[in-house]
CSV table of C-alpha atoms and ligand atoms in Angstrom, one decimal:
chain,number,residue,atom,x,y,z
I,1,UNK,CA,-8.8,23.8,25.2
I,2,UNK,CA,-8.9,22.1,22.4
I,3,UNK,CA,-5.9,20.5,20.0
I,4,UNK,CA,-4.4,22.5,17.6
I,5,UNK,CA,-4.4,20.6,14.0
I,6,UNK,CA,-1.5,21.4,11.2
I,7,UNK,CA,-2.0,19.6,8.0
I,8,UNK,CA,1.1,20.1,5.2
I,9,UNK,CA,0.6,18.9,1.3
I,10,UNK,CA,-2.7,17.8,1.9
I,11,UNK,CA,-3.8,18.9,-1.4
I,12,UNK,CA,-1.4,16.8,-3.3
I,13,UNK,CA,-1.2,13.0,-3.5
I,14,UNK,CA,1.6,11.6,-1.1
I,15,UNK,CA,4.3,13.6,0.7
I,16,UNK,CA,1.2,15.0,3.4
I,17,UNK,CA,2.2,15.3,6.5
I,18,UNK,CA,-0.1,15.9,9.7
I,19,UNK,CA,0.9,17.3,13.2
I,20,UNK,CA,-1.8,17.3,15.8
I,21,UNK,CA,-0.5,18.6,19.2
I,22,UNK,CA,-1.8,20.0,22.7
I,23,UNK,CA,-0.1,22.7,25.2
I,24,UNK,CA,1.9,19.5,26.1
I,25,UNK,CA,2.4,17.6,23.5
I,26,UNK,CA,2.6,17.0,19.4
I,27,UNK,CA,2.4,14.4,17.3
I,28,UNK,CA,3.1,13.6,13.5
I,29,UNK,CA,0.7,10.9,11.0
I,30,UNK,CA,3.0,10.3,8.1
I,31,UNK,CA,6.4,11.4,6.7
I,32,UNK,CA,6.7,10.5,3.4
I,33,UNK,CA,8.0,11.5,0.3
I,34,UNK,CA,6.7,13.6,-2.6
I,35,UNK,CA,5.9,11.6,-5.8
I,36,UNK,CA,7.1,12.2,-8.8
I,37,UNK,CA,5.0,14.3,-10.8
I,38,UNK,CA,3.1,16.2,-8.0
I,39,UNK,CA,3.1,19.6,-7.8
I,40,UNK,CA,5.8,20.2,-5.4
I,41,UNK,CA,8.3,18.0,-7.0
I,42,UNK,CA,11.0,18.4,-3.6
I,43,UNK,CA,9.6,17.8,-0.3
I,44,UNK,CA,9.1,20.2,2.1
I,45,UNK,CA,11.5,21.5,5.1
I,46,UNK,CA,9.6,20.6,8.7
I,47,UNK,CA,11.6,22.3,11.3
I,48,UNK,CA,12.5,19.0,13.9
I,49,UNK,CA,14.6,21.1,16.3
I,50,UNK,CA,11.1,24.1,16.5
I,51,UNK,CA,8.5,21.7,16.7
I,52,UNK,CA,9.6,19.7,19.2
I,53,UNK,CA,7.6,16.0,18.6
I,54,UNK,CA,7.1,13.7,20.8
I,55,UNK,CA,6.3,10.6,18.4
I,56,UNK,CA,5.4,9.9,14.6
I,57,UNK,CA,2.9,7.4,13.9
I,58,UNK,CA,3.0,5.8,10.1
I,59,UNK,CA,-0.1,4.8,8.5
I,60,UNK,CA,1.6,1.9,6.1
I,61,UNK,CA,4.7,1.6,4.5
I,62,UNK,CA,4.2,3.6,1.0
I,63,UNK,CA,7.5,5.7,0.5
I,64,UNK,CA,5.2,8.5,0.0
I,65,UNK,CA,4.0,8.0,3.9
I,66,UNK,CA,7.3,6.9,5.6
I,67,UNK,CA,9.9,7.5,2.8
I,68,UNK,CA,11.5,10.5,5.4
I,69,UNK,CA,11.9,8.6,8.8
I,70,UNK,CA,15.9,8.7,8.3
I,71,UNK,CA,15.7,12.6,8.6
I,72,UNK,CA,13.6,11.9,11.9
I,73,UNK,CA,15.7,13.2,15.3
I,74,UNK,CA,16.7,9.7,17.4
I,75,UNK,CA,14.5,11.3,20.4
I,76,UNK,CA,11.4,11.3,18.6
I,77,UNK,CA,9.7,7.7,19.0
I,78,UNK,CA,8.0,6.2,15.9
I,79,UNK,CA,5.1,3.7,15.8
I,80,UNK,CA,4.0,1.9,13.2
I,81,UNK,CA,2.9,-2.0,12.2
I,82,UNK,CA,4.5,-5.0,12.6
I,83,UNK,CA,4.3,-6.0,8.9
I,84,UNK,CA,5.2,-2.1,8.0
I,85,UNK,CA,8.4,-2.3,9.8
I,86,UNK,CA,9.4,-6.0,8.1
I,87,UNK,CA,8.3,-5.1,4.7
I,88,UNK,CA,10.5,-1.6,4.8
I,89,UNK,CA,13.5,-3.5,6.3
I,90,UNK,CA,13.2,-6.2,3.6
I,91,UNK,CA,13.1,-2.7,0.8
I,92,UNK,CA,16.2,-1.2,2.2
I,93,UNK,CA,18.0,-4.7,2.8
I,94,UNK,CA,17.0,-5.0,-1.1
I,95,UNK,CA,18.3,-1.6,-2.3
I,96,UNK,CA,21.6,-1.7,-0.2
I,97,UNK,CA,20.8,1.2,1.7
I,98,UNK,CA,22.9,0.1,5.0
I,99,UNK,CA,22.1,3.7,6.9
I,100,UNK,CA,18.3,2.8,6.9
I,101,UNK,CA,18.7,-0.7,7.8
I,102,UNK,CA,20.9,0.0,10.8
I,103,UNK,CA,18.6,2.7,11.9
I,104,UNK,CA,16.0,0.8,11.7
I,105,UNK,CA,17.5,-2.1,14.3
I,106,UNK,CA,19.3,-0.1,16.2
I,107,UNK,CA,15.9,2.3,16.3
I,108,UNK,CA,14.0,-1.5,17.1
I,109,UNK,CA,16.2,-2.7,19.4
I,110,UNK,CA,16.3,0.5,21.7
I,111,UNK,CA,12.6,0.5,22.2
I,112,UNK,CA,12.2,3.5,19.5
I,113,UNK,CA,10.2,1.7,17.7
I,114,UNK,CA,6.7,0.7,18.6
I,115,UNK,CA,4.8,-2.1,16.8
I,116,UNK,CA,0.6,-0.6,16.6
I,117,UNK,CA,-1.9,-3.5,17.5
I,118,UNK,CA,-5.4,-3.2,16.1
I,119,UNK,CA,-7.4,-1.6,18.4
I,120,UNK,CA,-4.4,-1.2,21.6
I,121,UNK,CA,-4.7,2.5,22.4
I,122,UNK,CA,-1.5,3.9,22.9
I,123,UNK,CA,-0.7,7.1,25.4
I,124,UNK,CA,1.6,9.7,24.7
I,125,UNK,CA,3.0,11.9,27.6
I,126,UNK,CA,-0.4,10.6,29.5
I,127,UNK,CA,-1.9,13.1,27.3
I,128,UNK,CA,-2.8,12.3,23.8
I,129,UNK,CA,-4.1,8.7,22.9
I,130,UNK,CA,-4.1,7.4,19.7
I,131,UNK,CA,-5.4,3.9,18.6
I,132,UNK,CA,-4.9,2.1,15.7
I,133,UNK,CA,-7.8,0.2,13.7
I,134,UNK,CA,-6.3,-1.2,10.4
I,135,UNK,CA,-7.4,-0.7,7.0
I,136,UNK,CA,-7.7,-2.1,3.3
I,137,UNK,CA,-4.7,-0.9,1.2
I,138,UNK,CA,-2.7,-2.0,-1.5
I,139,UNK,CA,0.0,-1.9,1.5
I,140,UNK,CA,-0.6,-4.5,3.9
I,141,UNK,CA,-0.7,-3.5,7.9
I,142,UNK,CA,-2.3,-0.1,7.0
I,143,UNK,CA,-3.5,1.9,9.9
I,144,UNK,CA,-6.0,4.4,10.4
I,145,UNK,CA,-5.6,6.6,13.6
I,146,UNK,CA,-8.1,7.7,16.0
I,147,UNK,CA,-6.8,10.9,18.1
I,148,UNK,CA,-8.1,11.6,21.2
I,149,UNK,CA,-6.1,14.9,22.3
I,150,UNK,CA,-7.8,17.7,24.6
I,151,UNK,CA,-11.5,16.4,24.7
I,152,UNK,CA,-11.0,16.4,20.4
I,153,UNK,CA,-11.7,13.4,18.9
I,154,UNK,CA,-10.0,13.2,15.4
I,155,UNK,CA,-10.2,10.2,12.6
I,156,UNK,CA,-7.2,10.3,10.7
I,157,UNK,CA,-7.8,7.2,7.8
I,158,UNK,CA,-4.6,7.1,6.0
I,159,UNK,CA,-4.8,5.3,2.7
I,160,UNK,CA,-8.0,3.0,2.4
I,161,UNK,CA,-10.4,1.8,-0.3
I,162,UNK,CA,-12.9,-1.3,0.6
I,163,UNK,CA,-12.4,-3.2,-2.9
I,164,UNK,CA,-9.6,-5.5,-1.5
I,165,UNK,CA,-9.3,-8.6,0.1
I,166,UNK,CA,-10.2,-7.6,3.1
I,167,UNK,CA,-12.6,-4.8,2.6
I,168,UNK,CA,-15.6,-7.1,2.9
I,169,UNK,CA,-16.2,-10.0,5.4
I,170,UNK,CA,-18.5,-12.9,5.9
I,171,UNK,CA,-20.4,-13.2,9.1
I,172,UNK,CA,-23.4,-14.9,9.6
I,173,UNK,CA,-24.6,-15.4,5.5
I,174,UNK,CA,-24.4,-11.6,5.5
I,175,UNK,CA,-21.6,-9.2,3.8
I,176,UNK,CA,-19.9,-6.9,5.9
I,177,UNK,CA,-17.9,-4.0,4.9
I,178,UNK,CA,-14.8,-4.4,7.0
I,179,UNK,CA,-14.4,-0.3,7.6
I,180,UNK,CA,-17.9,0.5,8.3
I,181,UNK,CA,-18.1,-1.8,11.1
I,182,UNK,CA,-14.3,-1.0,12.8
I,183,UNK,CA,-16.1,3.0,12.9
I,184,UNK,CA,-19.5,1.4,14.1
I,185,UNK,CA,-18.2,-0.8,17.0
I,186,UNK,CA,-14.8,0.6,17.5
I,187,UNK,CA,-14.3,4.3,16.7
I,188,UNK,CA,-17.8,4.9,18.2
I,189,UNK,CA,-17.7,2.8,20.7
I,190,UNK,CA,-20.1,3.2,24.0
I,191,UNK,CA,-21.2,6.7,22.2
I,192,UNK,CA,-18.0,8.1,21.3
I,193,UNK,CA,-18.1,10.7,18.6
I,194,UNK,CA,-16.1,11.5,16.1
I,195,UNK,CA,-15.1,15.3,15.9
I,196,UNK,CA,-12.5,15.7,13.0
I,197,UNK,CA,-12.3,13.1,10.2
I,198,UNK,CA,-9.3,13.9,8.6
I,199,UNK,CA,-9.8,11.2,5.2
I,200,UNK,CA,-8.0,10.7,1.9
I,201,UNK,CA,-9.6,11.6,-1.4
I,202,UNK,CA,-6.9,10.4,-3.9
I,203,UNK,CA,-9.6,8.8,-6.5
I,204,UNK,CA,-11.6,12.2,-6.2
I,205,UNK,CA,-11.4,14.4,-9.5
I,206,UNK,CA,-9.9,12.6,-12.9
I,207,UNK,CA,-9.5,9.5,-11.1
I,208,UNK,CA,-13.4,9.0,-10.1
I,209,UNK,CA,-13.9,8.2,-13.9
I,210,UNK,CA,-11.4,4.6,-13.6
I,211,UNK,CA,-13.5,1.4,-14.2
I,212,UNK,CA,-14.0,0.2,-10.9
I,213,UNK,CA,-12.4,-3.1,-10.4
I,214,UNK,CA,-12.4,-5.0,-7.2
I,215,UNK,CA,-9.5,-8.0,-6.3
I,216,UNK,CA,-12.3,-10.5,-6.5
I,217,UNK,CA,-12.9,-9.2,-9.6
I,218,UNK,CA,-9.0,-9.7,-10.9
I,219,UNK,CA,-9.0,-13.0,-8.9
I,220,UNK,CA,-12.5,-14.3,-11.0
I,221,UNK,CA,-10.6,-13.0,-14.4
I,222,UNK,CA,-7.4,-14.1,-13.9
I,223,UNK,CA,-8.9,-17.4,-12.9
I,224,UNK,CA,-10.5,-17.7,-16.5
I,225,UNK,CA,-7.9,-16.3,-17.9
I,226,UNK,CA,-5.4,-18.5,-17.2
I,227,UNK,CA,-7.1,-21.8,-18.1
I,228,UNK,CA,-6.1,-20.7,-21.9
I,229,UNK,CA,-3.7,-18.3,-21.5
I,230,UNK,CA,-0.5,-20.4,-19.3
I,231,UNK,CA,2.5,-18.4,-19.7
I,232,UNK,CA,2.4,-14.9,-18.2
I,233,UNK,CA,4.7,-12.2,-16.9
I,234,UNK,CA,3.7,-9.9,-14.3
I,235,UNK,CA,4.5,-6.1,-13.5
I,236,UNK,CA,3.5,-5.5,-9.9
I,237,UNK,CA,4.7,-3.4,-6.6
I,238,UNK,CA,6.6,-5.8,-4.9
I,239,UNK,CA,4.2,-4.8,-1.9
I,240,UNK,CA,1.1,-5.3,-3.6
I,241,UNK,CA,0.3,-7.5,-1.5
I,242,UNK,CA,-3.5,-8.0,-2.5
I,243,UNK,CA,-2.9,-8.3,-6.3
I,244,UNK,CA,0.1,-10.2,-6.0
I,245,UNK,CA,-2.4,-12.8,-4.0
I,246,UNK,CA,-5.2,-12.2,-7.0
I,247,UNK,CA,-2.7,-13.6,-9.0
I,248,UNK,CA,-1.0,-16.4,-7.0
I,249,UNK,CA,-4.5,-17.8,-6.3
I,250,UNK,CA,-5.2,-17.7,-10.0
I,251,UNK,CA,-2.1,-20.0,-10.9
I,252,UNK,CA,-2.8,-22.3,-7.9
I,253,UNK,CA,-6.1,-22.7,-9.2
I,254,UNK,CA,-4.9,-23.6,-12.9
I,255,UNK,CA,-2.0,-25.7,-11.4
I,256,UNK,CA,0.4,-23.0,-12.7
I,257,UNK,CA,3.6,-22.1,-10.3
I,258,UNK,CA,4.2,-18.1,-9.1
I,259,UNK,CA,8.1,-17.1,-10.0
I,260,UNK,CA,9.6,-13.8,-8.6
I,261,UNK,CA,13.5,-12.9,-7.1
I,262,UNK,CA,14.5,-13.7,-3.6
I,263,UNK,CA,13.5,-10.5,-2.5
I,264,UNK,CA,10.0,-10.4,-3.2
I,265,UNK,CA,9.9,-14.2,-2.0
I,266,UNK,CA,11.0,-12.8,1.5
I,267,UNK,CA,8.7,-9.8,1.5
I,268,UNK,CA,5.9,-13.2,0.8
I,269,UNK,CA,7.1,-14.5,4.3
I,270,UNK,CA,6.5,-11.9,5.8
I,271,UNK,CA,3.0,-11.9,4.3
I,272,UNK,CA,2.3,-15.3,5.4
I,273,UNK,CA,3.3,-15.3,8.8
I,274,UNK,CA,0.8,-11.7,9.0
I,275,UNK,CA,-2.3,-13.3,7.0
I,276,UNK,CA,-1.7,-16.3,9.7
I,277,UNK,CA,-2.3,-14.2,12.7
I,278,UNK,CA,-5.1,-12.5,10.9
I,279,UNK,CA,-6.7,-16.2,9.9
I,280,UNK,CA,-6.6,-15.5,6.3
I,281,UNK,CA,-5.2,-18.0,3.6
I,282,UNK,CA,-5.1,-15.6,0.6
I,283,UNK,CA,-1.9,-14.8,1.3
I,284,UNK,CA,0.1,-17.7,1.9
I,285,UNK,CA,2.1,-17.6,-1.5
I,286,UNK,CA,3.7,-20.8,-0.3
I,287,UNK,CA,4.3,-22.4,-3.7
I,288,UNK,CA,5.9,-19.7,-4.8
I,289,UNK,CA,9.2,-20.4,-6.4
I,290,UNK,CA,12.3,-18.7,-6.9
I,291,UNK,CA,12.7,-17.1,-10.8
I,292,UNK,CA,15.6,-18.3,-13.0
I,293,UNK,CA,18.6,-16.1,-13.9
I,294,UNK,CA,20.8,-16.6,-16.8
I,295,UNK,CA,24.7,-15.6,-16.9
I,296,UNK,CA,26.6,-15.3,-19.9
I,297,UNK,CA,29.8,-15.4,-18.6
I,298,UNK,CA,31.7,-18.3,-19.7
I,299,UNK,CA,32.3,-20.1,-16.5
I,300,UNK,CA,28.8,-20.1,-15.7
I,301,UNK,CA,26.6,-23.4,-15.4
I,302,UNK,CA,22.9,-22.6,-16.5
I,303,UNK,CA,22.0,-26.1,-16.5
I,304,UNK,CA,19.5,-25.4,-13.2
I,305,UNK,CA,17.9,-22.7,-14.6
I,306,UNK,CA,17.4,-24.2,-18.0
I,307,UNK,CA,16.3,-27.3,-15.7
I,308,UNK,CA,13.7,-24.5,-14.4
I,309,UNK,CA,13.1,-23.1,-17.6
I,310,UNK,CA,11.9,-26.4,-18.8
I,311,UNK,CA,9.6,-26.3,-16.1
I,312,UNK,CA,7.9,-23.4,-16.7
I,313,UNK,CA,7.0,-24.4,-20.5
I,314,UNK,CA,5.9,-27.6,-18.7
I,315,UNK,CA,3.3,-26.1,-16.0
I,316,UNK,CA,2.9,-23.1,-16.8
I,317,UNK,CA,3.9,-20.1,-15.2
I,318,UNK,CA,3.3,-16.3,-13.5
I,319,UNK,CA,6.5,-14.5,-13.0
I,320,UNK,CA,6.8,-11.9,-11.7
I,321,UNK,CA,9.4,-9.2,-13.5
I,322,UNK,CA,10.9,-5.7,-13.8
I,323,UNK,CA,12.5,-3.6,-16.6
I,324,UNK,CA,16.2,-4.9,-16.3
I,325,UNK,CA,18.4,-7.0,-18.5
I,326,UNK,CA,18.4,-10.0,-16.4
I,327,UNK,CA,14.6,-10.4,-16.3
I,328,UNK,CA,14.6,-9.7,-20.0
I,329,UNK,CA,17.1,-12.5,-20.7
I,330,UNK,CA,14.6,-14.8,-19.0
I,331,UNK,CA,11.6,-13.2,-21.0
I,332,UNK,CA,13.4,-14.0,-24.2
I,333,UNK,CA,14.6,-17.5,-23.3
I,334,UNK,CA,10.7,-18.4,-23.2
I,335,UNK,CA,9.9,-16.8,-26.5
I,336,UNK,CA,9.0,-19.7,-27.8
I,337,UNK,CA,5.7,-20.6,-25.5
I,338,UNK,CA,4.3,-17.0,-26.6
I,339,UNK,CA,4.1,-15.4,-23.4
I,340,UNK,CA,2.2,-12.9,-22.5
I,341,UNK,CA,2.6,-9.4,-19.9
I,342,UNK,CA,0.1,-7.9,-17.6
I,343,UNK,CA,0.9,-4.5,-16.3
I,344,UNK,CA,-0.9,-4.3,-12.7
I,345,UNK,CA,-0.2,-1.0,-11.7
I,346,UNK,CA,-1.4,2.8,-12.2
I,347,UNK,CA,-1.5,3.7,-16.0
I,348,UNK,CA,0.0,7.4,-15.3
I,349,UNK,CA,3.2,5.7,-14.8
I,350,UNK,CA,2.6,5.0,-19.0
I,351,UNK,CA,1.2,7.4,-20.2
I,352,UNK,CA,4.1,10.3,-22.0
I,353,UNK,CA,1.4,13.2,-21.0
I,354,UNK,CA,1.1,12.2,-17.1
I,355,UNK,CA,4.4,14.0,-14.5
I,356,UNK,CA,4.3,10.8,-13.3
I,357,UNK,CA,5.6,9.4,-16.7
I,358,UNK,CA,8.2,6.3,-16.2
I,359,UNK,CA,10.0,6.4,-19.8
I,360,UNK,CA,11.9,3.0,-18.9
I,361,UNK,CA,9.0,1.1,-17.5
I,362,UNK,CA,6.8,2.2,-20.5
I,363,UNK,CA,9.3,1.3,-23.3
I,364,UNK,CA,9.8,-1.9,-21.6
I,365,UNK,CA,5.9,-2.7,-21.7
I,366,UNK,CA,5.7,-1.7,-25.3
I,367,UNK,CA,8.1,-4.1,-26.3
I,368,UNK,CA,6.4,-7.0,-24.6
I,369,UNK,CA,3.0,-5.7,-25.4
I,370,UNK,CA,1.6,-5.9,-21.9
I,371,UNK,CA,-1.5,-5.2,-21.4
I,372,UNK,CA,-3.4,-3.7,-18.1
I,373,UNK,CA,-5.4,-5.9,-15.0
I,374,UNK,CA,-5.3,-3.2,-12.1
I,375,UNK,CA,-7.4,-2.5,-9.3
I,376,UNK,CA,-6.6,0.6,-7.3
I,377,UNK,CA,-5.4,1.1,-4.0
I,378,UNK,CA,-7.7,3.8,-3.1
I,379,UNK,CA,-11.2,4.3,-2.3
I,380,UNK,CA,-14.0,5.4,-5.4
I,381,UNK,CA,-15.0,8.0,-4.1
I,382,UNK,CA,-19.0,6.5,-3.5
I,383,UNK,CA,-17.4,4.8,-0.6
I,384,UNK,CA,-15.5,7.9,0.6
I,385,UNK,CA,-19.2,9.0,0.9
I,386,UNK,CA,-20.3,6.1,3.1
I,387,UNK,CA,-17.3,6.2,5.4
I,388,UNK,CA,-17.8,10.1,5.8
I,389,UNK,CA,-21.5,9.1,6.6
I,390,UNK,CA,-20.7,6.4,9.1
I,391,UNK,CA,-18.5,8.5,10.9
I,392,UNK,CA,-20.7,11.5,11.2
I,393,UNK,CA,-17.9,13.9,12.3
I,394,UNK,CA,-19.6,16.9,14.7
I,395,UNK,CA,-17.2,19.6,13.2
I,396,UNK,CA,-15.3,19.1,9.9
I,397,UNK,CA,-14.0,17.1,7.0
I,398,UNK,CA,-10.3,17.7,6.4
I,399,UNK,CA,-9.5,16.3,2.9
I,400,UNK,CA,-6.2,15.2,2.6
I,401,UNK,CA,-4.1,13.4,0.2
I,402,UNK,CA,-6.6,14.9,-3.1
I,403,UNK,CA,-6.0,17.1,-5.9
I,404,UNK,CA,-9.8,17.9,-5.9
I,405,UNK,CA,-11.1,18.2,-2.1
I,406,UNK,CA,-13.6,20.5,-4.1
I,407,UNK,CA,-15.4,17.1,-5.2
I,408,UNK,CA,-16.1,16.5,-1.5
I,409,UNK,CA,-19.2,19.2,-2.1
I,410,UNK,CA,-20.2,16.6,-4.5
I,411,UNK,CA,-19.9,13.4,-2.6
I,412,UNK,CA,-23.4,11.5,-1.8
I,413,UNK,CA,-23.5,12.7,1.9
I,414,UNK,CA,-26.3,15.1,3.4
I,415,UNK,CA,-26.0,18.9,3.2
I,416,UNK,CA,-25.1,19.1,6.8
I,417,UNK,CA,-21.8,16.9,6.3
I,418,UNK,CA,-21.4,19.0,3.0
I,419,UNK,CA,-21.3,22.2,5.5
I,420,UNK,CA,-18.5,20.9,7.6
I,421,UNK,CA,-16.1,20.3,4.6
I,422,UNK,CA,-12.9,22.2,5.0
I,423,UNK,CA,-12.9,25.4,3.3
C,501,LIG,ZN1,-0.6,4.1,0.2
């Protein structure tokens, strides 16, 4: 026997959904949402009451990965990270979507809900184990998934790229690549191969051509940066966790304060009480202070956030902001220190010929003339090459998540690996 693997939208990015299942039991990697502007603009039916499932594992908490759980039957348990299950809470606590948040708790409180420790293999039905090793994202708490299901050993990586805070570490003098040594010691550990590698190639095709940028490289600029440029408004995912922390750093370092909404200031707890576990500082965004809103209404008393306003001019400032009125009244109020905007995200979202276009985000960073400091969330595709290397898989490559799994052929890795790309 052997397990039986069923990958849907794996040529498109986000929205892909894998199902990997024995004579006994099935399991799902990732129910998210389409994008908007990929090919199949509405997401695909997956037949709950046929397939009969025993559990869903997430990889991270990217709408685009676990944007569907609500249409998920209550008997089917779902397993994801700590921090995944916070941060997605915290977004639907945010948005006012009540029927996800009470879902979610009841779903938590019932036992539904399973947090995945690094490296704490989990059984399901005694038959298929699957172990989580996490990963650098722009999501924090991403997982990849190592499948061990009828003698087949399968590496599904989820999102990943080795350019973020925590792609590299220190030990001993010497740099390690984070990845590379989870698949050496863990994955393959006491001889265990790797059969399938089931691996992302978002930054394959157009994408390979982005200037590659790391987060030290945004933390050393923005560093700089800052010393002569004080006054500065940020767009950034909320759940950017690592550029966010680029930035935050930055300010620290200049003596400059990080503003943002309540939300995002509770989305920065649960960041600090994670990077804690983990023993990392970076992200401990403790400084960070709440951003002032002004009200026109008559009966309203400003005189705080004027108070904070004054601050702001006085220290210097990165806030972080959205395209809404409110956040534009407070960009306008601080005219007079010539701020400036930095756009940290994706450029398709900007750019009129992309699907992925975002005509209110765009006009909004015209008329503040922001400028782009991004550093992608995904792996170039060099170090999809080493990873694919490392791993050594006996059978096949699956690429998922890619417009352009033909680039694969093309990746640095020896003509047998080439071979064992899917067809
Ligand atoms: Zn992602």
């Amino acid at each position: 026997m052997a397990a039986n693997i069923n990958i849907y939208q794996g040529d498109q990015i986000g929205g892909c959904i894998t199902v990997i299942s024995t004579d006994k039991t099935k399991i799902v990697i990732d129910f998210g949402e389409n994008l908007p502007g990929t090919k199949k603009e509405t997401n695909i039916e997956f037949d709950w009451a046929h397939e009969k499932v025993d559990a869903v594992f997430f990889t991270h908490y990217h709408g685009d990965h676990i944007g569907r759980f609500m249409e998920i039957p209550d008997d089917v348990d779902l397993y994801m990270g700590e921090v995944t299950f916070k941060v997605m809470l915290n977004i639907r606590k945010a948005i006012h979507d009540d029927a996800a948040v009470k879902k979610l708790s009841e779903r938590r409180a019932k036992g539904s809900i399973t947090f995945v420790e690094r490296a704490v293999p989990i059984q399901i039905n005694n038959d298929i184990t699957v172990t989580g090793y996490s990963v650098d994202h722009s999501a924090y708490d991403a997982f990849m998934y190592l499948v061990e299901a009828d003698g087949t050993n399968i590496l599904h990586t989820g999102d990943f790229r080795d350019h973020g805070h925590r792609g590299q570490t220190f030990k001993n003098g010497k740099k390690h690549n984070t990845m590379l040594d989870v698949i050496k010691y863990y994955v393959h550990k006491g001889g265990r191969p790797v059969d399938i590698l089931i691996t992302e190639g978002t930054m394959m095709g157009e994408r390979a051509n982005e200037k590659k940028f790391s987060e030290k490289d945004l933390l050393a600029w923005a560093k700089e940066y800052f010393k002569e440029h004080r006054y500065i408004f940020l767009k950034v995912s909320s759940t950017n966790v690592d550029t966010i922390a680029s930035f935050y750093q930055a300010a620290k370092a200049n003596g400059m304060n990080m503003y943002a909404n309540s939300y995002i200031l509770k989305q920065f707890r649960v960041y600090r009480t994670a990077g804690q576990k983990y023993g990392t500082r970076i992200y401990d965004f403790r400084k960070a202070k709440k951003i002032p809103f002004l009200s026109d209404s008559k009966e309203a008393d400003n005189k705080e956030a004027y108070r904070i306003l004054d601050d702001m001019r006085k220290n210097g400032f990165v806030a972080i902001v959205s395209e809404y009125d409110h956040y534009e009244r407070v960009i306008d109020e601080l005219s007079d220190v010539k701020p400036e905007m930095i756009y940290s995200m994706w450029e398709g979202y900007l750019d009129p010929e992309k699907a992925a276009y975002n005509k209110e985000l765009a006009d909004f960073c015209k008329k503040y003339h922001a400028f782009q400091k991004h550093t992608s969330g995904h792996a170039y595709p060099e170090f999809i090459a080493k990873v694919i290397t490392e791993v050594n898989p006996k059978q096949l490559i699956w690429p998922i998540h890619t417009e352009y799994a033909k680039g694969f052929k093309n990746l640095n890795i020896s003509d047998e690996l080439k071979g064992k790309v899917k067809k």
